[in-house]
Tab-separated table of C-alpha atoms in Angstrom:
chain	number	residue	atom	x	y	z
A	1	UNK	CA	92.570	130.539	112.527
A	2	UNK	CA	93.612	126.935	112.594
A	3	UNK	CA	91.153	124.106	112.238
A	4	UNK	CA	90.092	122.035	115.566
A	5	UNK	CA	90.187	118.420	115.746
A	6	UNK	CA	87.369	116.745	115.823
A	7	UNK	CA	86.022	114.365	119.024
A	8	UNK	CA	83.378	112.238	118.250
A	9	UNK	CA	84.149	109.308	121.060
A	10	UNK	CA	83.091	106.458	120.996
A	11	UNK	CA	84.355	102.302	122.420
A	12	UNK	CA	86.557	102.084	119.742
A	13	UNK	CA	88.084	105.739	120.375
A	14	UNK	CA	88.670	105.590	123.785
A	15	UNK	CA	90.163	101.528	123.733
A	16	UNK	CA	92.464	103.561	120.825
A	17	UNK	CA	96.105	103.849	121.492
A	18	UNK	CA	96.562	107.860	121.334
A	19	UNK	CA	98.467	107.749	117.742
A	20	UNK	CA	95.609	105.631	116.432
A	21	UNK	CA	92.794	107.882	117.115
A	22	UNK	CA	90.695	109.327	114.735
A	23	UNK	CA	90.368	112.872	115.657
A	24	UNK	CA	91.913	114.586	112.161
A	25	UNK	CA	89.757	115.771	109.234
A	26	UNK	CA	91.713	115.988	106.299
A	27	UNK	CA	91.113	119.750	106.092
A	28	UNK	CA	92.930	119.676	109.834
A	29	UNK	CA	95.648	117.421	108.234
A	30	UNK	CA	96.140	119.471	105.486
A	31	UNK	CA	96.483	122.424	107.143
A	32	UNK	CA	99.292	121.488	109.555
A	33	UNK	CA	101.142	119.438	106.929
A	34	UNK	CA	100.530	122.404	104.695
A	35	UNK	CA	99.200	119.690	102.233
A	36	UNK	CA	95.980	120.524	99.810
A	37	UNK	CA	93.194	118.731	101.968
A	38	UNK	CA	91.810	117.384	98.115
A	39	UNK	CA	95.440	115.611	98.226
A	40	UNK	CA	95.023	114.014	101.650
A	41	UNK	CA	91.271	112.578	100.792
A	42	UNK	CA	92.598	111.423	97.412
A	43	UNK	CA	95.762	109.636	99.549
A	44	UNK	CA	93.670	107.677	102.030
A	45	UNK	CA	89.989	107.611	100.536
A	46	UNK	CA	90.493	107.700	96.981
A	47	UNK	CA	89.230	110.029	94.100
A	48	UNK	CA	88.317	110.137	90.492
A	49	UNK	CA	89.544	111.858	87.903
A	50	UNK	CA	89.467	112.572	83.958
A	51	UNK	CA	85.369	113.474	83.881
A	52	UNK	CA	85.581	110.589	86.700
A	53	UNK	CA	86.259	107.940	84.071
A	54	UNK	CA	89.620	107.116	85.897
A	55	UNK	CA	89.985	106.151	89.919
A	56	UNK	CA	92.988	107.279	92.140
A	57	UNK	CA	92.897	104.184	94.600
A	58	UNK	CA	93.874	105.168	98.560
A	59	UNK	CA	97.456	104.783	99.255
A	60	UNK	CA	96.574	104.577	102.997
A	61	UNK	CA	94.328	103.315	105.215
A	62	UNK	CA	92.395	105.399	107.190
A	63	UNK	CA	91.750	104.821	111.333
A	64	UNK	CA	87.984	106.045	110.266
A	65	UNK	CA	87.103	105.385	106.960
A	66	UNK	CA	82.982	105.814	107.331
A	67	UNK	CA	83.512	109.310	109.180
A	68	UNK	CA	86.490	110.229	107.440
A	69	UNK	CA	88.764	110.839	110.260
A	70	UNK	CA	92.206	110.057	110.256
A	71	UNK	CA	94.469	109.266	113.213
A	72	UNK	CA	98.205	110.617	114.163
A	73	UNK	CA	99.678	107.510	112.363
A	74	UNK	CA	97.679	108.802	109.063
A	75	UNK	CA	98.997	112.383	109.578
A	76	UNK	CA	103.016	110.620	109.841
A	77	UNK	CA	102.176	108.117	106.890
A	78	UNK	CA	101.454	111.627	104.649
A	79	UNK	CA	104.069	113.838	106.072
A	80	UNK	CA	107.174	110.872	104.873
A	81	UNK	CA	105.190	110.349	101.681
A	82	UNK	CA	104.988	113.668	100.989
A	83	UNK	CA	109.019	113.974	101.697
A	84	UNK	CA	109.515	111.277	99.389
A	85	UNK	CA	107.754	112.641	96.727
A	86	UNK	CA	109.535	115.598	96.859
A	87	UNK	CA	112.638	113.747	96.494
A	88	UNK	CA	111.544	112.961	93.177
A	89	UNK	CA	110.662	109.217	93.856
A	90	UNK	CA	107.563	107.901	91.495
A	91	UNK	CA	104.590	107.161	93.162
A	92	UNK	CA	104.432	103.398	91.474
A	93	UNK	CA	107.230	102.453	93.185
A	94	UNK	CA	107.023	104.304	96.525
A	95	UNK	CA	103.047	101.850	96.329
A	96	UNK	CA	105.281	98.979	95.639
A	97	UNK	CA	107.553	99.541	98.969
A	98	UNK	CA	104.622	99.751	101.195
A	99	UNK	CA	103.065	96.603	99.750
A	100	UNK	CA	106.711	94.848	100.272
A	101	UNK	CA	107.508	95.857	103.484
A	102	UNK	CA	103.335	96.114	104.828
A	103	UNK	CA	104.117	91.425	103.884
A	104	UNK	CA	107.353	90.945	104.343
A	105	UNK	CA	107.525	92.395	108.227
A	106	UNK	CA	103.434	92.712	109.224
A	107	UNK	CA	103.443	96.503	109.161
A	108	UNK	CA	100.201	97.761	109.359
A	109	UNK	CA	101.990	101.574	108.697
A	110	UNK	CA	105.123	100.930	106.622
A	111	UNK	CA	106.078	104.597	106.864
A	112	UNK	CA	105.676	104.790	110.350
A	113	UNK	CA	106.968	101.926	111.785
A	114	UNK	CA	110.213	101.962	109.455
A	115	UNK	CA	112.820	104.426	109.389
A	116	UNK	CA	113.440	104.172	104.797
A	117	UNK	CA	116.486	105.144	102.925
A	118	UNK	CA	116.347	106.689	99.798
A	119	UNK	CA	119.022	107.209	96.809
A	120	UNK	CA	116.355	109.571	95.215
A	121	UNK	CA	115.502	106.581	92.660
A	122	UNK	CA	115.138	103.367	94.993
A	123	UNK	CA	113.531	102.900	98.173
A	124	UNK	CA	115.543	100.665	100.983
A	125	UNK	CA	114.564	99.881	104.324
A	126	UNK	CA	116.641	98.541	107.300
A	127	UNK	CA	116.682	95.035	108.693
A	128	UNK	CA	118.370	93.197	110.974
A	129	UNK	CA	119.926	91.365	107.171
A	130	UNK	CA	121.490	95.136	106.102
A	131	UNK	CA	119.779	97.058	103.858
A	132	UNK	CA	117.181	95.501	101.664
A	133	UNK	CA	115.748	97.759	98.394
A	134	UNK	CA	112.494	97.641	98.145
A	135	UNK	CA	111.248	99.511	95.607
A	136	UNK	CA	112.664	97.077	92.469
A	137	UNK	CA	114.470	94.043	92.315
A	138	UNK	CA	117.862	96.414	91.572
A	139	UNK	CA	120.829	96.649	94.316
A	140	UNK	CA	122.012	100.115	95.024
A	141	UNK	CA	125.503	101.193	97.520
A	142	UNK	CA	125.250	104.646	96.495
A	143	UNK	CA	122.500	105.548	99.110
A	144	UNK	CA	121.665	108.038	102.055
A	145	UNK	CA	119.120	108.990	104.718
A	146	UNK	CA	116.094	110.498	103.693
A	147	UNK	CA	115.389	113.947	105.082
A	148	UNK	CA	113.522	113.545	108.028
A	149	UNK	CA	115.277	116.039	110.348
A	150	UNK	CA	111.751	117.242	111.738
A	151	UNK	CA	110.832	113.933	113.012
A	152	UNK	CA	111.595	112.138	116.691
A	153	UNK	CA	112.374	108.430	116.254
A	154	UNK	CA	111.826	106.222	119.684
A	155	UNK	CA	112.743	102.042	119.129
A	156	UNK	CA	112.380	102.970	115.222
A	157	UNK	CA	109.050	104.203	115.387
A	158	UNK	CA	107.746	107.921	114.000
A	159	UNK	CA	107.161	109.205	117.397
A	160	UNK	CA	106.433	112.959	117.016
A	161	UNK	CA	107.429	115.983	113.985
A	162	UNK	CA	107.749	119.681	114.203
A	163	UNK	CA	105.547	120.980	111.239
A	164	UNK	CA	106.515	123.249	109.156
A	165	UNK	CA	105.368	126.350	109.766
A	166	UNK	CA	106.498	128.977	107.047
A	167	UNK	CA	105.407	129.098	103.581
A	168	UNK	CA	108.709	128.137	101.778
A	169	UNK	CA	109.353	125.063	99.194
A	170	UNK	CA	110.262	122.169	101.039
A	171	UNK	CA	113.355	121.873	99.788
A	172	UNK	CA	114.256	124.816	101.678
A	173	UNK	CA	113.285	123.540	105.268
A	174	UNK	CA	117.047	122.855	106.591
A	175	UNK	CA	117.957	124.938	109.416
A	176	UNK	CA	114.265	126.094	110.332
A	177	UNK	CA	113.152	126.134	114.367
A	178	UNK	CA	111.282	123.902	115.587
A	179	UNK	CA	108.676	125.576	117.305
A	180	UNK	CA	105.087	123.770	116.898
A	181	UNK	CA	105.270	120.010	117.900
A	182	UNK	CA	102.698	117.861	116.981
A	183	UNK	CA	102.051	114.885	119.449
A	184	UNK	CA	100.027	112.120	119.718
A	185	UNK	CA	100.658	112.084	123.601
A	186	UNK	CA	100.124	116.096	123.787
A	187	UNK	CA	96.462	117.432	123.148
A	188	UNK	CA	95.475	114.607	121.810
A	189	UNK	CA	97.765	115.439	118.953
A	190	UNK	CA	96.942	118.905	118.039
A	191	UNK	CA	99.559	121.587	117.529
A	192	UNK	CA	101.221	122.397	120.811
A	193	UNK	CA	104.265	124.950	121.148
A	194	UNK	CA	107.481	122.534	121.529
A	195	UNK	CA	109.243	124.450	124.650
A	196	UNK	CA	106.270	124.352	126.673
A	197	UNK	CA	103.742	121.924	124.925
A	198	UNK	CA	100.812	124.346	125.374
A	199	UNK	CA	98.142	123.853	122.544
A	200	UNK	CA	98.712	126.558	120.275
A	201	UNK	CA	94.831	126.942	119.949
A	202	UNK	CA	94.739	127.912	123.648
A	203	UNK	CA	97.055	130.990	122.912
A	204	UNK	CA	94.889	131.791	119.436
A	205	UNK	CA	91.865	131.998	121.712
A	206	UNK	CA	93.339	134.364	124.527
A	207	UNK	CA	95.484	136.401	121.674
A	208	UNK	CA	92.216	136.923	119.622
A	209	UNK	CA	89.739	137.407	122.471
A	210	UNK	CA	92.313	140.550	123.193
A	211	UNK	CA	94.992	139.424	125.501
């Protein structure tokens, strides 16, 4: 059964903007980014490693760092890192995009309020200059659009994705339906069923209670 979001409200909560709520554990986040919830916690709180003689700093920030809860915004920043990654782009230099573009235009979520190009070795981002690389101090022509077919893009900001929802590699996710929506504007951002945008929990409970 899927994992439930967690509401713990309080005046910071409910003066929140809906995608900057903390209501996600990182086992929730996880789950529907079919991520290992040890790799979300080690992308936005940190971990240690190598008989914990070596420290993995955060990548991200987290909207709730002393409850560890992360907000819709968190889940986006993971699911576009994660597709870069998987793209084969190094993690040093993926770090060094975010710091560039996080001074260079006040982003306080690079990932999320950017729409990035990717060659598969350089990062670039759009501005109203062209296309600036961001990733090194190299120029590259020879780019294209990173994959991010499952996402909705409104004024250039990560609005909403369609999860997948199969267990396949994720190089393999072209062509697959987009049936489960995730929202921050729908159920407070929990998994909803895209042609109707009923919570998919509400059908697990009536399914399993023997409807």
């Amino acid at each position: 059964m899927s994992p439930t979001l967690r509401f713990t409200f309080n005046e910071k909560m409910l003066a929140s903007s809906p995608r900057s709520m903390p209501v996600y554990t990182a086992k929730t986040a996880g789950h529907y980014l079919d991520i290992p919830s040890t790799t979300i916690r080690a992308w936005f709180f940190g971990t240690t490693y190598g008989k914990k003689t070596a420290k993995f700093e955060p990548i991200f920030e987290p909207a709730d760092r002393a409850n560890k809860l992360l907000s819709f915004d968190n889940l986006a920043e993971a699911y576009v890192y994660r597709l870069m990654r998987t793209r084969g782009l190094a993690a040093s230099k993926i770090r060094r995009a975010l710091a560039v573009v996080a001074k260079e235009f006040d982003n306080e979520h690079p990932l999320v309020e950017n729409r990035f190009l990717t060659d598969g070795m350089e990062l670039f981002v759009s501005t109203v200059d062209g296309t600036k690389c961001v990733s090194s101090d190299s120029i590259f022509f020879d780019w294209y659009q990173a994959s991010l077919d499952r996402v909705d893009w409104e004024n250039s900001i990560f609005a909403r994705f369609y999860p997948i929802t199969r267990s396949i590699p994720h190089t393999q996710i072209e062509g697959l339906p987009k049936a489960i929506l995730i929202d921050p504007n729908i159920a407070f951002g929990a998994t909803a069923v895209a042609s109707c945008k009923v919570p998919t929990k509400a059908i697990g409970d009536r399914y399993f209670s023997g409807e």
